Tab-separated table of C-alpha atoms in Angstrom:
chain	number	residue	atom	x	y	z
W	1	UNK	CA	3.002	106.860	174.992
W	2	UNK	CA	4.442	110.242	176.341
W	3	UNK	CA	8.560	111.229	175.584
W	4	UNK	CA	10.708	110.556	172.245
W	5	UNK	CA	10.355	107.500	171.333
W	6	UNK	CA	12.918	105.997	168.213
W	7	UNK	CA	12.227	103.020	166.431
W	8	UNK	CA	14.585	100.839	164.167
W	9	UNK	CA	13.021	98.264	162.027
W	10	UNK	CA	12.314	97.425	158.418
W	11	UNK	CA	8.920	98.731	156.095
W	12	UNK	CA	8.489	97.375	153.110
W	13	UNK	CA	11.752	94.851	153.676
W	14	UNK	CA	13.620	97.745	153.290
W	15	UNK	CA	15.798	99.268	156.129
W	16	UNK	CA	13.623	101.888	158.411
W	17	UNK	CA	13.295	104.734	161.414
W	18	UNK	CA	10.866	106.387	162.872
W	19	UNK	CA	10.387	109.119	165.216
W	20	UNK	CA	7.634	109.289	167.695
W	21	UNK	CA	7.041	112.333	170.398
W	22	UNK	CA	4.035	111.868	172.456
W	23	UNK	CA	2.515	109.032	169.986
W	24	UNK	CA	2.929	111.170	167.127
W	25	UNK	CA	4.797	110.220	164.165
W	26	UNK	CA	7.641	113.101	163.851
W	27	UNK	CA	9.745	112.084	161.410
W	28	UNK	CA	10.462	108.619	159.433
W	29	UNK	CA	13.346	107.190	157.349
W	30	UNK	CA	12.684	104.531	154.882
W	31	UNK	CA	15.499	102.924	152.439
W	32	UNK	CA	14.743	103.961	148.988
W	33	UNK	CA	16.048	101.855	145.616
W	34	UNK	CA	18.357	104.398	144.160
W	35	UNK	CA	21.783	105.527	145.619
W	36	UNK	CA	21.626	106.955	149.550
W	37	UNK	CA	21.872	111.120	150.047
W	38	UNK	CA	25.471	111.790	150.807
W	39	UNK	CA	27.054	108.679	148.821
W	40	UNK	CA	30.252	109.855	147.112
W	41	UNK	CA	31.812	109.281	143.406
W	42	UNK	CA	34.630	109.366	141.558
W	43	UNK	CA	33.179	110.525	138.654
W	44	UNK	CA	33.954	110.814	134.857
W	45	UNK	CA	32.538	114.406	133.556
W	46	UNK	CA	30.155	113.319	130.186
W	47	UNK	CA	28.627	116.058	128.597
W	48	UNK	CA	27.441	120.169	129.377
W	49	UNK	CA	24.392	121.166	129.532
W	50	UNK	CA	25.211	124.654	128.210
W	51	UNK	CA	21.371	125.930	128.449
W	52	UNK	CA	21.385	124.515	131.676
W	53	UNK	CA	24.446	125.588	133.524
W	54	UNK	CA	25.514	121.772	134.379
W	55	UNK	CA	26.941	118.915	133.302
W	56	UNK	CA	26.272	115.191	133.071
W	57	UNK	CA	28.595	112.980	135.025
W	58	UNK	CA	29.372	109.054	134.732
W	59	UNK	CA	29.198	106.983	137.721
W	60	UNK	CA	28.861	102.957	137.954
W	61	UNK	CA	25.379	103.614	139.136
W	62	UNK	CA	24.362	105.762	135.660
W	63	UNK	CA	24.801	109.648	134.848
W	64	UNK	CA	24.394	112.119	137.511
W	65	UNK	CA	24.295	115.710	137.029
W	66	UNK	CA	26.548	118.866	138.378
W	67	UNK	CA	24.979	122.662	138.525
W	68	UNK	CA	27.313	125.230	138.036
W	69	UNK	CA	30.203	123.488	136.052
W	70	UNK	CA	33.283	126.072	135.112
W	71	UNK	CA	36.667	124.899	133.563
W	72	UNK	CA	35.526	121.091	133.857
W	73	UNK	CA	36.352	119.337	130.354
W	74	UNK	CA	34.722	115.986	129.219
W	75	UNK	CA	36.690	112.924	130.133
W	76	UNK	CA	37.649	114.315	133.772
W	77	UNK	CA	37.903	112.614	136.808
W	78	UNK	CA	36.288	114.535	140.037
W	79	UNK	CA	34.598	113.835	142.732
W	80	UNK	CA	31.010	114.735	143.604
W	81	UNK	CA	28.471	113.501	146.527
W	82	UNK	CA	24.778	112.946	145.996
W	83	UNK	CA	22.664	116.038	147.277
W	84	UNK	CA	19.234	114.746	147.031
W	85	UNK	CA	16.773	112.334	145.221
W	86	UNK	CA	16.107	112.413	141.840
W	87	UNK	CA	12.237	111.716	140.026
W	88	UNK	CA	11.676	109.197	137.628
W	89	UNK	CA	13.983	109.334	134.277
W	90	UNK	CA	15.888	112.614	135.953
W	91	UNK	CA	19.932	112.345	136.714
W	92	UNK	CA	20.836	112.338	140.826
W	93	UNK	CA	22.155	115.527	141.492
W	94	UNK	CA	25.675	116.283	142.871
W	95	UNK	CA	28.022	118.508	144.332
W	96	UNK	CA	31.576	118.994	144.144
W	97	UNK	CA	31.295	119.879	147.831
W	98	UNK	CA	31.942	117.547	150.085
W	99	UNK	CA	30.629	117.048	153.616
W	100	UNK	CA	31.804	114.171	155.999
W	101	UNK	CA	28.961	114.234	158.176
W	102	UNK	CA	28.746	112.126	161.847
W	103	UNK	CA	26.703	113.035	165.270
W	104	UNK	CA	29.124	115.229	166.440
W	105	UNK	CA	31.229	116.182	163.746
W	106	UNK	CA	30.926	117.964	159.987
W	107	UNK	CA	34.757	117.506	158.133
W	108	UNK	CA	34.305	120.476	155.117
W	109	UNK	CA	37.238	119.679	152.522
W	110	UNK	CA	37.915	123.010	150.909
W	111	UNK	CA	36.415	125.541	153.395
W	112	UNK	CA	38.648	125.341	156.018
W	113	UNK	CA	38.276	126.594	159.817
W	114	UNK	CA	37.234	125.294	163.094
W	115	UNK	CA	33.614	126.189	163.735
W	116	UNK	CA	31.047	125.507	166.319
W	117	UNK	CA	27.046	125.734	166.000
W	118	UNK	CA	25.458	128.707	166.848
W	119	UNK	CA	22.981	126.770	168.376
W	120	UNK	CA	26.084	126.314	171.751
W	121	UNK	CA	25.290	129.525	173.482
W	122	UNK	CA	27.729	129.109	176.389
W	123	UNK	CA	31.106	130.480	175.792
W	124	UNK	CA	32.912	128.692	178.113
W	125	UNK	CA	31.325	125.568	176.208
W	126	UNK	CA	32.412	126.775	172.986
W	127	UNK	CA	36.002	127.565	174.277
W	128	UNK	CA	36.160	124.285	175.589
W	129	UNK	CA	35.016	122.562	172.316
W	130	UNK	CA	37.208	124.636	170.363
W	131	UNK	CA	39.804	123.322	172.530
W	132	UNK	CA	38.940	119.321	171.431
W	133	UNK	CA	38.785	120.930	167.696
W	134	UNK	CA	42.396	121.778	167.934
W	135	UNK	CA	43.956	118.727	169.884
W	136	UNK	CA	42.401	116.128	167.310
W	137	UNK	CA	43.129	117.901	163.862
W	138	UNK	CA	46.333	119.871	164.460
W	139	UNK	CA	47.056	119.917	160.969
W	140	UNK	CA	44.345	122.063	159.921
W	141	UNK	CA	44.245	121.304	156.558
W	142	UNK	CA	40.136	120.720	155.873
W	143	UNK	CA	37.245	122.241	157.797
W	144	UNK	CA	35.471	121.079	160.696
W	145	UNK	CA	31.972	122.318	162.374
W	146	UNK	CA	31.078	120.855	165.603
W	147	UNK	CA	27.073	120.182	165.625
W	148	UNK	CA	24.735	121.579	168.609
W	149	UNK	CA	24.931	117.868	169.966
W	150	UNK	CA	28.576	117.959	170.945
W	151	UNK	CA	27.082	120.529	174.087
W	152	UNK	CA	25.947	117.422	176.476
W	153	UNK	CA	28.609	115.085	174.718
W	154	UNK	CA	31.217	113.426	176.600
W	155	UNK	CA	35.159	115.158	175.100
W	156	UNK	CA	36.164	111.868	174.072
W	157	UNK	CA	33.504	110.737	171.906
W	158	UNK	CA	33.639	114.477	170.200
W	159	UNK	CA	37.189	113.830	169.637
W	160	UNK	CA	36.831	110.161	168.186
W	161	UNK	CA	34.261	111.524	165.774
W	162	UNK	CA	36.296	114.046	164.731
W	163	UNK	CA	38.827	111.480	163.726
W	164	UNK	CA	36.630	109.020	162.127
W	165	UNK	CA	35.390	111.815	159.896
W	166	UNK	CA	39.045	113.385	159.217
W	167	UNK	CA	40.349	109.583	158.489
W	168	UNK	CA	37.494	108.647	155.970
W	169	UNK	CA	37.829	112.322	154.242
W	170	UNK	CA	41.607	112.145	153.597
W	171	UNK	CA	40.868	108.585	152.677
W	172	UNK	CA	38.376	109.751	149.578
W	173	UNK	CA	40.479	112.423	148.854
W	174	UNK	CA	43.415	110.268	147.770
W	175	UNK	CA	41.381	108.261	145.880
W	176	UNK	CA	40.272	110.914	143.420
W	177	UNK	CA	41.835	109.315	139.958
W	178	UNK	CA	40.840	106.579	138.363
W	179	UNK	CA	37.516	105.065	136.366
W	180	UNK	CA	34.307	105.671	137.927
W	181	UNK	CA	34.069	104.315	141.529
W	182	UNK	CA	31.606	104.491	144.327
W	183	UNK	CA	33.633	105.449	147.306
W	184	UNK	CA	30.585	105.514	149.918
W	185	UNK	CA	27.117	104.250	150.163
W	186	UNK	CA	25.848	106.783	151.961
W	187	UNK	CA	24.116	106.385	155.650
W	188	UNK	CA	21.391	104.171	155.696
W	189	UNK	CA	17.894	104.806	158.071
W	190	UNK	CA	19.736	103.531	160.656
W	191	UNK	CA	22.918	105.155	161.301
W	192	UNK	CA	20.945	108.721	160.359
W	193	UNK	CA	18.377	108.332	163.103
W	194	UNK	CA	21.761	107.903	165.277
W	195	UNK	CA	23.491	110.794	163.536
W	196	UNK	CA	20.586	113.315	163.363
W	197	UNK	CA	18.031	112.477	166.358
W	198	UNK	CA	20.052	113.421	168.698
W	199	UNK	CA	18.101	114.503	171.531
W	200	UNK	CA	17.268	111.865	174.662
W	201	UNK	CA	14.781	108.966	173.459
W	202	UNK	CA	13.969	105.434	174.288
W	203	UNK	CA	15.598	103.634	171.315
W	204	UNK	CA	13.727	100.213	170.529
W	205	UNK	CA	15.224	97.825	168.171
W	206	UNK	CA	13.742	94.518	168.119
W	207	UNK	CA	12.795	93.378	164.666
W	208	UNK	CA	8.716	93.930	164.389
W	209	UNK	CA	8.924	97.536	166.295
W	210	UNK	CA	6.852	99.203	163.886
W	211	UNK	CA	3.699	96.838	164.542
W	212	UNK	CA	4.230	96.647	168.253
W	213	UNK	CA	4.602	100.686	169.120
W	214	UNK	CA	1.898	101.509	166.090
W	215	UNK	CA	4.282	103.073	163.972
W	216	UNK	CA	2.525	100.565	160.492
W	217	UNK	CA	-1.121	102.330	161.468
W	218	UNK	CA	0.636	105.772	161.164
W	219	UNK	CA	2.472	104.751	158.138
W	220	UNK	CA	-0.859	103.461	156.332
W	221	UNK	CA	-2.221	106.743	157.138
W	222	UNK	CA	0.133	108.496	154.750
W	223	UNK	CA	-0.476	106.288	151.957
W	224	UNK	CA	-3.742	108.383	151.663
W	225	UNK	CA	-3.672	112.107	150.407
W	226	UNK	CA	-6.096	113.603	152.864
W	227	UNK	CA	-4.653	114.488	156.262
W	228	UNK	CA	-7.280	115.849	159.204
W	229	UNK	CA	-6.575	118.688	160.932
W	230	UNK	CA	-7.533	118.586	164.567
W	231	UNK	CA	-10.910	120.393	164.803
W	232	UNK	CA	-9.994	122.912	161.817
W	233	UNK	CA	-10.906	121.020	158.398
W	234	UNK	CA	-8.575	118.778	156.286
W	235	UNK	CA	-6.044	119.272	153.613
W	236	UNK	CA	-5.439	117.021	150.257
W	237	UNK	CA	-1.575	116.279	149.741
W	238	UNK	CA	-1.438	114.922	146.021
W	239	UNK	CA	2.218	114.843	144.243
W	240	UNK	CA	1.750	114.860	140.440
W	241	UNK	CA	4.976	115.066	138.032
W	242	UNK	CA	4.835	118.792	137.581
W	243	UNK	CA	4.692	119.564	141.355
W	244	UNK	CA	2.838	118.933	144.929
W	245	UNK	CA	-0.414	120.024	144.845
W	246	UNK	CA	-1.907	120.676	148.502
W	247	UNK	CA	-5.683	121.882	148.836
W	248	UNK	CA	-7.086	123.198	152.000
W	249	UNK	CA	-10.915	122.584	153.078
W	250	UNK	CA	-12.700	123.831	155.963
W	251	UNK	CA	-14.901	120.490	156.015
W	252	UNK	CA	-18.357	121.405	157.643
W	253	UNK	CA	-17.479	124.656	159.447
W	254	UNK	CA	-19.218	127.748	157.900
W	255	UNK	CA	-18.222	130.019	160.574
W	256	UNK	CA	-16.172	133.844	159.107
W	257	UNK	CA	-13.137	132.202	161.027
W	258	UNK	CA	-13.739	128.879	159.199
W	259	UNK	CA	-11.180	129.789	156.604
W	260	UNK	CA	-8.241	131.557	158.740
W	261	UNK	CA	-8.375	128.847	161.125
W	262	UNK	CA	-8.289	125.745	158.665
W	263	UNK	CA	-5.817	127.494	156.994
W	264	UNK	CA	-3.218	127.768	160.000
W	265	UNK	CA	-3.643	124.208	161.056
W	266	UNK	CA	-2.722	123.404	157.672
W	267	UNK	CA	0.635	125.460	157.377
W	268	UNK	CA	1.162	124.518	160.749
W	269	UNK	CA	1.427	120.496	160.163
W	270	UNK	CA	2.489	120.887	156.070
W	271	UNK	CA	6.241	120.720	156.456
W	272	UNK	CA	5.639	117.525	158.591
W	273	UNK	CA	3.215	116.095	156.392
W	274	UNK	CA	6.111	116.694	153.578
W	275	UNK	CA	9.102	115.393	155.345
W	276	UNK	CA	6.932	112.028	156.048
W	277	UNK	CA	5.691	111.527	152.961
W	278	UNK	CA	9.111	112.568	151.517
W	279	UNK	CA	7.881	115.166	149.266
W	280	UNK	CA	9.767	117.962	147.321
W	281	UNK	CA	9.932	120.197	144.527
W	282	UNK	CA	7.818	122.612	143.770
W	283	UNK	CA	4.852	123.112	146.023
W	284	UNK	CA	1.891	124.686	145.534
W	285	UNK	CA	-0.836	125.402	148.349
W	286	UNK	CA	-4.813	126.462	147.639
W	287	UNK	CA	-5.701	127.562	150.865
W	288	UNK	CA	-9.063	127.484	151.789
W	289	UNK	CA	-10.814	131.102	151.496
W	290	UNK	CA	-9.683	134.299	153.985
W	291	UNK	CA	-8.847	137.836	153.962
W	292	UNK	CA	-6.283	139.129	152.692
W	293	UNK	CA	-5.129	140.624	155.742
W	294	UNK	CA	-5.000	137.111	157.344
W	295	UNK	CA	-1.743	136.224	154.691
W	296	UNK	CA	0.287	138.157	157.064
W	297	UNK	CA	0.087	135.683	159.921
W	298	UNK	CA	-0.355	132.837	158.112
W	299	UNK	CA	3.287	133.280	156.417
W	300	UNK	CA	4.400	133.496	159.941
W	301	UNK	CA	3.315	130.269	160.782
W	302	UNK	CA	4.523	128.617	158.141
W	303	UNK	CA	7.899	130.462	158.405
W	304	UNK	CA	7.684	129.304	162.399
W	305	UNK	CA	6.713	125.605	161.264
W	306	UNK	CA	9.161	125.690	158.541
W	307	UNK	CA	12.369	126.474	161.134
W	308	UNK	CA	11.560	123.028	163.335
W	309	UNK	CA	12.623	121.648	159.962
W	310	UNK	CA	15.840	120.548	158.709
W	311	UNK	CA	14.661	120.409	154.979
W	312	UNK	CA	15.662	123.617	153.300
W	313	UNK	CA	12.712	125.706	151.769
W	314	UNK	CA	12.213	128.381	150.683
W	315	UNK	CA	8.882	130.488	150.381
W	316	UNK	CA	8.277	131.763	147.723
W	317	UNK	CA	5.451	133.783	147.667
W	318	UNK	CA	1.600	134.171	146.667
W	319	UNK	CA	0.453	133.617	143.258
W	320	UNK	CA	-1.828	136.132	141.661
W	321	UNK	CA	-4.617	133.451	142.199
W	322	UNK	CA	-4.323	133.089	145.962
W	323	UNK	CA	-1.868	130.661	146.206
W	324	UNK	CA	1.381	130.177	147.992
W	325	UNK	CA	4.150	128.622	146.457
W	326	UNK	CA	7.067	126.458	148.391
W	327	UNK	CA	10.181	125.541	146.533
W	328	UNK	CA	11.545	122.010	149.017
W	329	UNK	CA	15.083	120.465	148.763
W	330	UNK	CA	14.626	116.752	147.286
W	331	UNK	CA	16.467	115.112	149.928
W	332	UNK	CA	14.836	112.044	150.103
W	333	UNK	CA	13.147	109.419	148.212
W	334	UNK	CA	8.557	109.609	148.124
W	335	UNK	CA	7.087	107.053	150.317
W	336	UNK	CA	6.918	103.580	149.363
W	337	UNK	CA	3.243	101.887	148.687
W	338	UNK	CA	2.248	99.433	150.975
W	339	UNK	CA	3.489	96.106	151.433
């Protein structure tokens, strides 16, 4: 089916979203076992790592752990929100800063100043949202960017989020003392599809969505490693403890351009593959075989492919073997098995 399709249902009996543009699986959200990205603690500070630059935190949930600890003494209460996912036997990282995070609306305790995206072009649409900034928080006493979907949103609803956000931050930030506590869960599948897939789409929500609009097929095929790459080879996506391994074939072409072109399909399509599977760490790609004056525009690809995404990474380089090396945010937990 043609246009943005978004889908609400459950995998797994667990809560779920997907993402479809054109019939082609864009982005999915599936509820993982541990605590949600963005859930926020009161927290009870445990031990330092000194060797490590951190510390490990006590929550009701078990120890998280806190980068960049200074003047923080064992026994303290603070508060800290969940940054990202955490691999087997590994603490849940954390941050001391917090983000209150709805579709229109980013509250920023601690960095105050009224900001709008960069993405909002228009200045008389940026003077105008400014405008709604400053009627609904007057006080100006926490932080506030206004997200790239507030430029088709209607004032009202841009000024109710702004509200909701400001009322549940000043709520958390009162409750700061105490024994550990979780304050928030966290956004489920659900509410983020609403929050973050923002542009126009046919929602569906009736419960067995996934099997009717194909979205179970397109699962299953992410449960194997090797993706095809249309009429340029195939790649191997295998995640060991260490790090993602990705290898990149040219399959039965053994034309000069065989390598160049199996090798930009690949970079093309890898941060998708990633986000679906819910991969991150470090990643490591074996390209299939090219000149070295091909690495040029294959970075740029990747770099191009890499902006459409909203998981931060970061290239790192090439490896004196050939490689190219990705370092990806853990944001989100590694696909399920199947059911």
């Amino acid at each position: 089916m043609k246009g943005r399709q978004i889908i609400l249902d459950e995998y797994a009996g667990r809560e779920a979203a997907a993402l479809l543009v054109d019939g082609r699986l864009e982005d999915l959200l599936i509820d993982g076992d541990g605590v949600r990205h963005g859930a926020i603690y009161r927290a009870r500070a445990d031990r330092p790592m000194k060797g490590q630059g951190g510390m490990f935190l006590s929550t009701p949930d078990g120890p998280v752990f806190l980068r960049q600890v200074k003047g923080l003494k064992p026994g303290e209460p603070l508060l800290v929100q969940v940054t990202g996912s955490a691999e087997p036997g590994k603490a849940v990282p954390v941050t001391q800063k917090l983000l209150f995070k709805s579709r229109y609306a980013i509250v920023t305790p601690g960095a105050p100043g009224l900001n709008v995206s960069r993405q909002i072009r228009d200045e008389a649409v940026r003077d105008a949202l400014l405008e709604i900034a400053h009627e609904a928080m007057p006080e100006r006493d926490m932080g506030l960017i206004l997200r790239s979907s507030c430029a088709e949103a209607d004032a009202e609803e841009i000024a109710e989020d702004i509200l909701s956000m400001l009322s549940l931050a000043r709520q958390v930030l009162a409750d700061a003392t105490g024994e550990p506590e979780k304050l928030t869960e966290g956004d489920g599948p659900h509410v983020l599809a609403w929050r973050d897939w923002v542009e126009p789409a046919e929602v569906e929500t009736a419960p067995g969505s996934f099997e009717t609009h194909g979205v179970l097929d397109l699962i299953e095929d992410l449960q194997s490693p090797r993706v095809t790459l249309k009429g340029a080879g195939h790649m191997y996506i295998e995640p060991t403890r260490a790090l993602v391994a990705v290898d990149v074939n040219t399959g039965g072409d053994t034309s000069p351009a065989a390598g160049l072109k199996a090798n930009m399909a690949a970079l093309r399509d890898l941060p998708r593959q990633l986000r679906l599977r819910g991969l991150g760490g470090q990643v490591v790609v074996d390209l299939a075989p090219m000149a070295k004056k091909d690495r040029r525009p294959a970075e740029t690809e990747l770099r191009r492919a890499l902006k459409a995404c909203q998981v931060e990474t970061t290239m790192v380089g090439w490896t004196n073997l050939g490689h190219y090396e990705l370092n990806r945010a853990r944001v989100r937990t590694p696909l399920p098995e199947a059911p």
